[in-house]
Short mmCIF file of C-alpha atoms in Angstrom, two decimals:
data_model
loop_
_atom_site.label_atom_id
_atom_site.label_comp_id
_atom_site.label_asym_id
_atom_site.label_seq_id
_atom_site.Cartn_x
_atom_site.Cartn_y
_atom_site.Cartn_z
CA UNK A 1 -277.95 -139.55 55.82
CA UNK A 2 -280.25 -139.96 59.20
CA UNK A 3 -278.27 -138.12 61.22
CA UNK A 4 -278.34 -134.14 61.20
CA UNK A 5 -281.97 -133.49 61.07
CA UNK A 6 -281.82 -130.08 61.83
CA UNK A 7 -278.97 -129.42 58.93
CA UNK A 8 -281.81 -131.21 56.63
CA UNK A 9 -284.85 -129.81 58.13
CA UNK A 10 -283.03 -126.27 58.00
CA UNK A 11 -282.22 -127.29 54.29
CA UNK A 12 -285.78 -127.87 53.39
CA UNK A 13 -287.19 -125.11 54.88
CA UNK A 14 -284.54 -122.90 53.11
CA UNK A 15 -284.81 -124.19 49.34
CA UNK A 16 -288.12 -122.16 48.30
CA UNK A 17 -287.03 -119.28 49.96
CA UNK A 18 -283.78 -119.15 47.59
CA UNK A 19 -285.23 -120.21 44.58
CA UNK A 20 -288.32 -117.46 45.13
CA UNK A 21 -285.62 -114.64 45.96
CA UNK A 22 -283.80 -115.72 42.44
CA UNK A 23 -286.78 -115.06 41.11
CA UNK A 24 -287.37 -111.94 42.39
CA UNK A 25 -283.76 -110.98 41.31
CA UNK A 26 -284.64 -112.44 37.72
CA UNK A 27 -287.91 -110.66 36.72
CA UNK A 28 -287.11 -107.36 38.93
CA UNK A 29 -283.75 -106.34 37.58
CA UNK A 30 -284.88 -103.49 35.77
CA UNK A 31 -286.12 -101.54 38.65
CA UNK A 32 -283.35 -102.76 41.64
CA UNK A 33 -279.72 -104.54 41.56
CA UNK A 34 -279.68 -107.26 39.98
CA UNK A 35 -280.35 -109.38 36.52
CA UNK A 36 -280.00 -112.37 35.15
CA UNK A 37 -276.72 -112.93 35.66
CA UNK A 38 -277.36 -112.82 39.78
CA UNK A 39 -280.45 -114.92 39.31
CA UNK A 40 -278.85 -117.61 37.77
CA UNK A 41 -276.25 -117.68 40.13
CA UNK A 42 -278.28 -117.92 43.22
CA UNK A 43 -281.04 -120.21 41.71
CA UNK A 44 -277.48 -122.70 41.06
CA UNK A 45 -276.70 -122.14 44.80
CA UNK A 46 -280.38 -123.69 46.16
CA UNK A 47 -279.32 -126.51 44.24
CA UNK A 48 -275.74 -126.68 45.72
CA UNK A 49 -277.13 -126.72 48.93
CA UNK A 50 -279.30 -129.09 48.20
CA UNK A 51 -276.24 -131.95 46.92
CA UNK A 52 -274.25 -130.69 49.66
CA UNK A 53 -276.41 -131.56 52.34
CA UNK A 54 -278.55 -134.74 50.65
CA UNK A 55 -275.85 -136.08 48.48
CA UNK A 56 -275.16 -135.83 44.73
CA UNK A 57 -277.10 -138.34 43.98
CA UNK A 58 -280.34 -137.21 45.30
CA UNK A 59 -279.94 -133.85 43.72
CA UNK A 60 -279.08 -135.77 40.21
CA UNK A 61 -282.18 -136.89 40.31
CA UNK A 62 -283.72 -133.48 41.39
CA UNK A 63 -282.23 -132.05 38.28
CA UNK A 64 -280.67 -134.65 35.44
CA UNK A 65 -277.87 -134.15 32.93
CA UNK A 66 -280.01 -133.66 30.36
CA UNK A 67 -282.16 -130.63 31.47
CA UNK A 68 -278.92 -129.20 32.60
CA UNK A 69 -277.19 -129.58 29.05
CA UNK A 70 -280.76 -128.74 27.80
CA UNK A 71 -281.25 -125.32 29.89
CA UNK A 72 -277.21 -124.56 28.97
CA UNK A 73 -277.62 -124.56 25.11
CA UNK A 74 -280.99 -123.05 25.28
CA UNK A 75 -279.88 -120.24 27.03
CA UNK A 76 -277.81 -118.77 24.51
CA UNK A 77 -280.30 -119.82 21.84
CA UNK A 78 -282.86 -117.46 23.26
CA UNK A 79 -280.45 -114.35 23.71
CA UNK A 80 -279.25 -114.77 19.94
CA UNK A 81 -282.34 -115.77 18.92
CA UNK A 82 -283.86 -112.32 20.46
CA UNK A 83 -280.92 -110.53 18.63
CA UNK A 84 -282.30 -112.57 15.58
CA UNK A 85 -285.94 -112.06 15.49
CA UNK A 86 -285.24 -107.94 16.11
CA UNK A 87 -283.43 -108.62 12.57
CA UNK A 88 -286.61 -110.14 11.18
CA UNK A 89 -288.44 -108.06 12.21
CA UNK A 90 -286.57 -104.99 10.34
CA UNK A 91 -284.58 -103.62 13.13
CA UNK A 92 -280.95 -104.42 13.71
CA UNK A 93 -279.13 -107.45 15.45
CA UNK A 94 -280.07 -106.74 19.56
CA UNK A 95 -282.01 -103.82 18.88
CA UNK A 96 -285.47 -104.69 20.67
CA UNK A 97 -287.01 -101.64 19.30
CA UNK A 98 -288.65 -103.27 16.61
CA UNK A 99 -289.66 -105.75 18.80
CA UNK A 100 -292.58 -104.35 19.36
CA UNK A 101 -295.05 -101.53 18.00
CA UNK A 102 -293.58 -98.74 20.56
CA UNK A 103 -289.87 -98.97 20.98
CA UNK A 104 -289.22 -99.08 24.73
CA UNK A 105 -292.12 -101.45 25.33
CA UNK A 106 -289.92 -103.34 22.26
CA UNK A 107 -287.07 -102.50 24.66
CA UNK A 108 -289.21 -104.33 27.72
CA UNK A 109 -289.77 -107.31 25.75
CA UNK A 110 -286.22 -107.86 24.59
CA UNK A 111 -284.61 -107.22 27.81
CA UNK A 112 -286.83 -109.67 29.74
CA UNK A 113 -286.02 -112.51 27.33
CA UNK A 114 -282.11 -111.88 27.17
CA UNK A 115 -281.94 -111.54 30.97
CA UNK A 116 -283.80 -114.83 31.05
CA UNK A 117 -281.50 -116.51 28.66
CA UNK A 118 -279.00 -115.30 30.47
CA UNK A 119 -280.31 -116.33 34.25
CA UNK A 120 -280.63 -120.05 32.26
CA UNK A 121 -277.51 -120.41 30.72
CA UNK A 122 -275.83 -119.06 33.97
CA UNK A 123 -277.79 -121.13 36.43
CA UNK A 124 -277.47 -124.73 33.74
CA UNK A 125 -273.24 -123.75 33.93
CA UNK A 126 -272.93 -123.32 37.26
CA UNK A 127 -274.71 -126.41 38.97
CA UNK A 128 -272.74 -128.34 35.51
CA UNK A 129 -269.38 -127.70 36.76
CA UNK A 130 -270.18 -128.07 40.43
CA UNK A 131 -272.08 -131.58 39.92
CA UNK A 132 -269.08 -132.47 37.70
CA UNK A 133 -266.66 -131.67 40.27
CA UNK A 134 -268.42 -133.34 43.70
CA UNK A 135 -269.00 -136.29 41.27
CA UNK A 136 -265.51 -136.77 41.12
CA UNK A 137 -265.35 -137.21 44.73
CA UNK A 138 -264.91 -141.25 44.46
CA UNK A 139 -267.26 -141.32 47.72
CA UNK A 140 -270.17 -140.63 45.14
CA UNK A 141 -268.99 -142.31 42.16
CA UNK A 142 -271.86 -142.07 39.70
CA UNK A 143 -272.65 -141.64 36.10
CA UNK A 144 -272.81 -137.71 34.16
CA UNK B 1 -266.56 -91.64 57.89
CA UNK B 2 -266.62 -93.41 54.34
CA UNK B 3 -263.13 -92.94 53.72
CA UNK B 4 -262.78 -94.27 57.21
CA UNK B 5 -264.96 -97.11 56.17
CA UNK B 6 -262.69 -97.45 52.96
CA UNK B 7 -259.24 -97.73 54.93
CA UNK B 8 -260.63 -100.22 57.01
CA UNK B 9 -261.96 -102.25 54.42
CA UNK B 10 -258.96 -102.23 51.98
CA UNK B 11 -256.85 -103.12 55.00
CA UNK B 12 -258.57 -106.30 56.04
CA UNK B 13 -258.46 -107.09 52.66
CA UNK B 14 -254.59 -106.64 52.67
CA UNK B 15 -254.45 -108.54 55.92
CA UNK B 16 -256.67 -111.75 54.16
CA UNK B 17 -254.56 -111.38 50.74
CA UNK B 18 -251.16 -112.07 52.87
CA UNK B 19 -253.00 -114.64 54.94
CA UNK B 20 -253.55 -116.70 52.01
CA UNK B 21 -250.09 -116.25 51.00
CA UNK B 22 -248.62 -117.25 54.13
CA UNK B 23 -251.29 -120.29 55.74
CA UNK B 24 -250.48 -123.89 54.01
CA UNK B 25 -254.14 -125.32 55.16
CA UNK B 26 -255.67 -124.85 51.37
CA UNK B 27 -259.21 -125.04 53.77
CA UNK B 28 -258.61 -122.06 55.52
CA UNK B 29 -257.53 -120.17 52.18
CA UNK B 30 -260.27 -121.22 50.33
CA UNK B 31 -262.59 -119.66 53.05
CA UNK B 32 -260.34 -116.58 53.03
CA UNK B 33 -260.63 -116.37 49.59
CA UNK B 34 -264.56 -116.27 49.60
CA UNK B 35 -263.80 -113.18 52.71
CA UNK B 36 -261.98 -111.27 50.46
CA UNK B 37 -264.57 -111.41 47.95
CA UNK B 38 -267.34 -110.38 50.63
CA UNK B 39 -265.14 -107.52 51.51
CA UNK B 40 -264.63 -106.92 47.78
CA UNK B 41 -268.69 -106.55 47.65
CA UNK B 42 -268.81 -104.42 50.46
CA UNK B 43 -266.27 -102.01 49.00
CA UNK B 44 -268.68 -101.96 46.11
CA UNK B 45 -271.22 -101.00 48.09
CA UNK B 46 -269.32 -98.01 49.30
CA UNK B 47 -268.84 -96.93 45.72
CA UNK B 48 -272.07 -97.03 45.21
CA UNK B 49 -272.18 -100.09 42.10
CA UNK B 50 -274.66 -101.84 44.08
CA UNK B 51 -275.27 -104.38 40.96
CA UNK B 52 -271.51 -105.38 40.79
CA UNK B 53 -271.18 -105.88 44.41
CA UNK B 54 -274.58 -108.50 44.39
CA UNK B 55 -272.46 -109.86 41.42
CA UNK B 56 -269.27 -110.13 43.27
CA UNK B 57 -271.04 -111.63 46.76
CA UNK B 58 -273.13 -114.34 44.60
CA UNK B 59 -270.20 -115.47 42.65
CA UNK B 60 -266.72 -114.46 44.49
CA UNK B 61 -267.96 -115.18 47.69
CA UNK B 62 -270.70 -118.08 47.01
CA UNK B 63 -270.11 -120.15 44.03
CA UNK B 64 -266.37 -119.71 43.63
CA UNK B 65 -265.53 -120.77 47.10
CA UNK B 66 -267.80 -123.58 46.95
CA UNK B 67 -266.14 -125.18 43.56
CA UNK B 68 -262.95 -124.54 45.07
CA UNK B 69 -264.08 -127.02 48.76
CA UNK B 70 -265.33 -128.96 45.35
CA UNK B 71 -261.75 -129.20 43.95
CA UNK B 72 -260.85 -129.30 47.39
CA UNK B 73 -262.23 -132.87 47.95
CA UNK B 74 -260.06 -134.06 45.04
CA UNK B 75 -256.81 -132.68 46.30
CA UNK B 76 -254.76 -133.11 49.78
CA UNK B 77 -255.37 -130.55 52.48
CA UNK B 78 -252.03 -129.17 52.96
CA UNK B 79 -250.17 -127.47 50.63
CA UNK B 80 -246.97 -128.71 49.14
CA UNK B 81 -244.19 -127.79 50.68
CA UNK B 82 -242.22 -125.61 47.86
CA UNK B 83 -239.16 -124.89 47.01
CA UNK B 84 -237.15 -122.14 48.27
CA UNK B 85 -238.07 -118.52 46.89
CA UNK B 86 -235.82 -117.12 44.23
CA UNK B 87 -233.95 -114.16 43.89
CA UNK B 88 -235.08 -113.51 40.60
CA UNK B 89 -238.79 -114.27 40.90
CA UNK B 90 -238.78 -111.53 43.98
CA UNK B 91 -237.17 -109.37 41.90
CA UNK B 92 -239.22 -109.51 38.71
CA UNK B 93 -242.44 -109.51 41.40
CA UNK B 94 -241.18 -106.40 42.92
CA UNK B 95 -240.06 -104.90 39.67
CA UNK B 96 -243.88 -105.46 37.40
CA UNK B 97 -245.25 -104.34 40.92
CA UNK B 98 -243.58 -101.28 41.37
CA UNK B 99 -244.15 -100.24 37.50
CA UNK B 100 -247.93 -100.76 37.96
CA UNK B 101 -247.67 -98.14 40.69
CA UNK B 102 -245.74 -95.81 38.82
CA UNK B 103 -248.38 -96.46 35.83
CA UNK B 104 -251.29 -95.52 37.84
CA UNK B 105 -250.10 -92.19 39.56
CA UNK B 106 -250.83 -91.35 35.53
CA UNK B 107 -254.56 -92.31 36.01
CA UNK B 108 -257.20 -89.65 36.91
CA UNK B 109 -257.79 -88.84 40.49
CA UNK B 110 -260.11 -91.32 42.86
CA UNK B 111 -263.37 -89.79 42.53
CA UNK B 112 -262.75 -86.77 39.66
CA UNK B 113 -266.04 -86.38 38.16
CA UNK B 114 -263.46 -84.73 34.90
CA UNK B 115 -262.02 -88.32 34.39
CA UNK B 116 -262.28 -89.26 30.80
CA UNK B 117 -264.50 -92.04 31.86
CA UNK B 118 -267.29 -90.15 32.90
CA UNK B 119 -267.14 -88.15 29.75
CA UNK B 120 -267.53 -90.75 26.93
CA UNK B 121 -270.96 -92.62 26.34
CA UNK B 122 -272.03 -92.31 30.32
CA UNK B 123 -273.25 -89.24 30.14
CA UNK B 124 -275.39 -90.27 27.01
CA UNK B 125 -276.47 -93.43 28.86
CA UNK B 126 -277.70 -91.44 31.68
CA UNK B 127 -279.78 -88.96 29.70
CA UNK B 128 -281.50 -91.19 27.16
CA UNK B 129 -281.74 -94.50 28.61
CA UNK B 130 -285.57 -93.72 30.29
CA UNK B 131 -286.50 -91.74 26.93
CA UNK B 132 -284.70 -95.05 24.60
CA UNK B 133 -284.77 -97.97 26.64
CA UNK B 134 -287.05 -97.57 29.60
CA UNK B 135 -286.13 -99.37 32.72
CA UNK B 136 -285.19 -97.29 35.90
CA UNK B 137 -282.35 -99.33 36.46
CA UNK B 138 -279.54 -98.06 33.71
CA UNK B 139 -276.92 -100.81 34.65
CA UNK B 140 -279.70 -102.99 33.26
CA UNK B 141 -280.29 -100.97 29.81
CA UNK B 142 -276.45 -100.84 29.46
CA UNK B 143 -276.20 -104.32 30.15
CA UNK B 144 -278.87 -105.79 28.20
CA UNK B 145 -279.68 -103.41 25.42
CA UNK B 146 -276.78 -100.91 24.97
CA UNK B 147 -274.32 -103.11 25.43
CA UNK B 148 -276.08 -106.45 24.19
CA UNK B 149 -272.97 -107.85 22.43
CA UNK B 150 -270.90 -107.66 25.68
CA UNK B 151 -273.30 -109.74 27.30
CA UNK B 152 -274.22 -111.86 24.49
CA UNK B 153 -270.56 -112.58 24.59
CA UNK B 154 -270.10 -113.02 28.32
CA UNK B 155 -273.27 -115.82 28.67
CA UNK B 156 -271.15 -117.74 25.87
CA UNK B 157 -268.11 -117.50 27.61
CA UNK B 158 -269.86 -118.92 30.36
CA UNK B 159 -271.53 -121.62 28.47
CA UNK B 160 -267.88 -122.57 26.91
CA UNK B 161 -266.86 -122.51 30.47
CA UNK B 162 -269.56 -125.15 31.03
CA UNK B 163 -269.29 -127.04 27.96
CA UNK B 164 -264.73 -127.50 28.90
CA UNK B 165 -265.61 -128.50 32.16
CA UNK B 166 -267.92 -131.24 30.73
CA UNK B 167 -265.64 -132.63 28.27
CA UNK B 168 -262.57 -132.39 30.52
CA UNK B 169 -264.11 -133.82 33.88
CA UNK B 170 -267.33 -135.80 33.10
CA UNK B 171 -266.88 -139.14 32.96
CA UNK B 172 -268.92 -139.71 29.88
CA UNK B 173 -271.20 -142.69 28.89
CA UNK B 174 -268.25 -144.10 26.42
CA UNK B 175 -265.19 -145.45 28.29
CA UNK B 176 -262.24 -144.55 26.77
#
């Protein structure tokens, strides 16, 4: 793990820069490309890079099991639970106008939280299944 | 110029899909894989679906090809040498092949701004979404509001996806 210091320096320096533009991707898809779906996916990637450059075991500990299973379930929980709470609240299932006194700023709030359930669901699956597959690698033999 | 563009594209992507066929190193066709997918984006780009192409460059050409130099590590690095191709199998390829052709000269024209597609809800979409739903971008309000079941569906597909590979691969905390 010494050696390569510029891979790992390179790494480090790299890391907020992805997870800030996944962010950026997240909370400014209504105006550009890009959504939930993209955030999730690149937020998952600084972590990738992360295990594939420090080991799987470092970036277990960086992000555990549980928070992943956590972030996967809750995910989906907070886009049905959005469709849920616009039935509560007297409109139909996913309709985010009654969300809110004005419709399109019931629209606003809806579509933030579904994008975001979707960005967490997305980003908790795909750093699951790659963690799952390099920890079958018998080289890092460890514990899910 | 763009159709220029186009051509050249769709060829290298011809010239990386028979690569893959042809090369036994499974390292070299997972990293052709993930090319084709850039390409892929870029093509997108060209068609202007800017939002499916970021889509298709994050997960065709970043994630997949990474899980598959995951799976990669798990398998040998040479393909298998198989067995001899069938008469049969080139037939039925060639045969489903050539009736896909036939089946799209039946599909509207590349481009034709009459194709039924254009005509159904887009229009709608494009009219009402800043009046219904609000935010500039209308992939998002068909995405997200319009179409909220799709997507609702798609993050649990994704979550099942998640939730198989767990059960299948993990080594849990009971041995079996």
């Amino acid at each position: 793990m010494r050696e390569k210091p510029i891979l790992r320096v390179g790494t480090k320096f790299l890391i907020p820069f992805i997870l800030m533009f996944a962010l950026y991707v997240q909370f400014h898809g209504d105006f550009g490309p890009g959504g939930g779906f993209q955030a999730g996916v690149i937020f998952a990637s600084a972590f990738i890079l992360y295990a594939i450059v420090f080991g799987i075991a470092h970036a277990r500990r960086a992000l555990p099991a549980g928070i992943r299973r956590l972030l996967l379930s809750l995910g989906v929980l907070i886009y049905a639970g959005t469709g849920v709470l616009a039935l509560a609240e007297g409109g139909r299932f996913l309709d985010y106008s009654s969300l809110a006194a004005q419709p399109v700023l019931g629209q606003h709030v809806g579509i933030f939280l579904v994008e975001f359930g979707v960005g967490m669901t997305v980003f908790a699956a795909m750093t699951t299944i790659f963690f799952v597959f390099a920890s079958r690698d018998p080289s890092a033999r460890e514990q899910d | 110029m763009i159709e220029l563009l186009d051509i050249v594209i769709l060829g290298m992507m011809v010239v990386a899909a028979l690569a893959v066929l042809w090369l036994r190193d499974l390292f070299a066709v997972a990293m052709l894989s993930g090319a084709y997918s850039l390409m892929g984006a870029t093509l997108y780009v060209l068609l202007d679906a800017v939002d499916v192409a970021f889509t298709e460059a994050a997960v065709g050409a970043g994630i997949a090809t990474v899980l598959m130099l995951g799976t990669l590590t798990l398998v040998p690095r040479q393909e298998k040498q198989g067995k001899k191709p069938s008469l049969a199998g080139l037939f039925t390829v060639a045969a489903t092949g050539s009736l896909l052709i036939w089946a799209t000269l039946d599909m509207p024209e590349y481009g034709d701004p009459d194709a039924p597609i254009h005509h159904h809800v887009a229009p709608r979409y494009m009219k009402d979404s800043t009046a219904e739903v609000g935010p500039p971008n209308v992939v998002t309000s068909v995405l997200a509001s319009y179409r909220g079941y799709d997507t609702l569906g798609e993050t649990t597909v994704i979550f099942t996806a998640a939730i198989g590979v767990m059960a299948l691969l993990a080594r849990g905390r009971r041995k079996p």
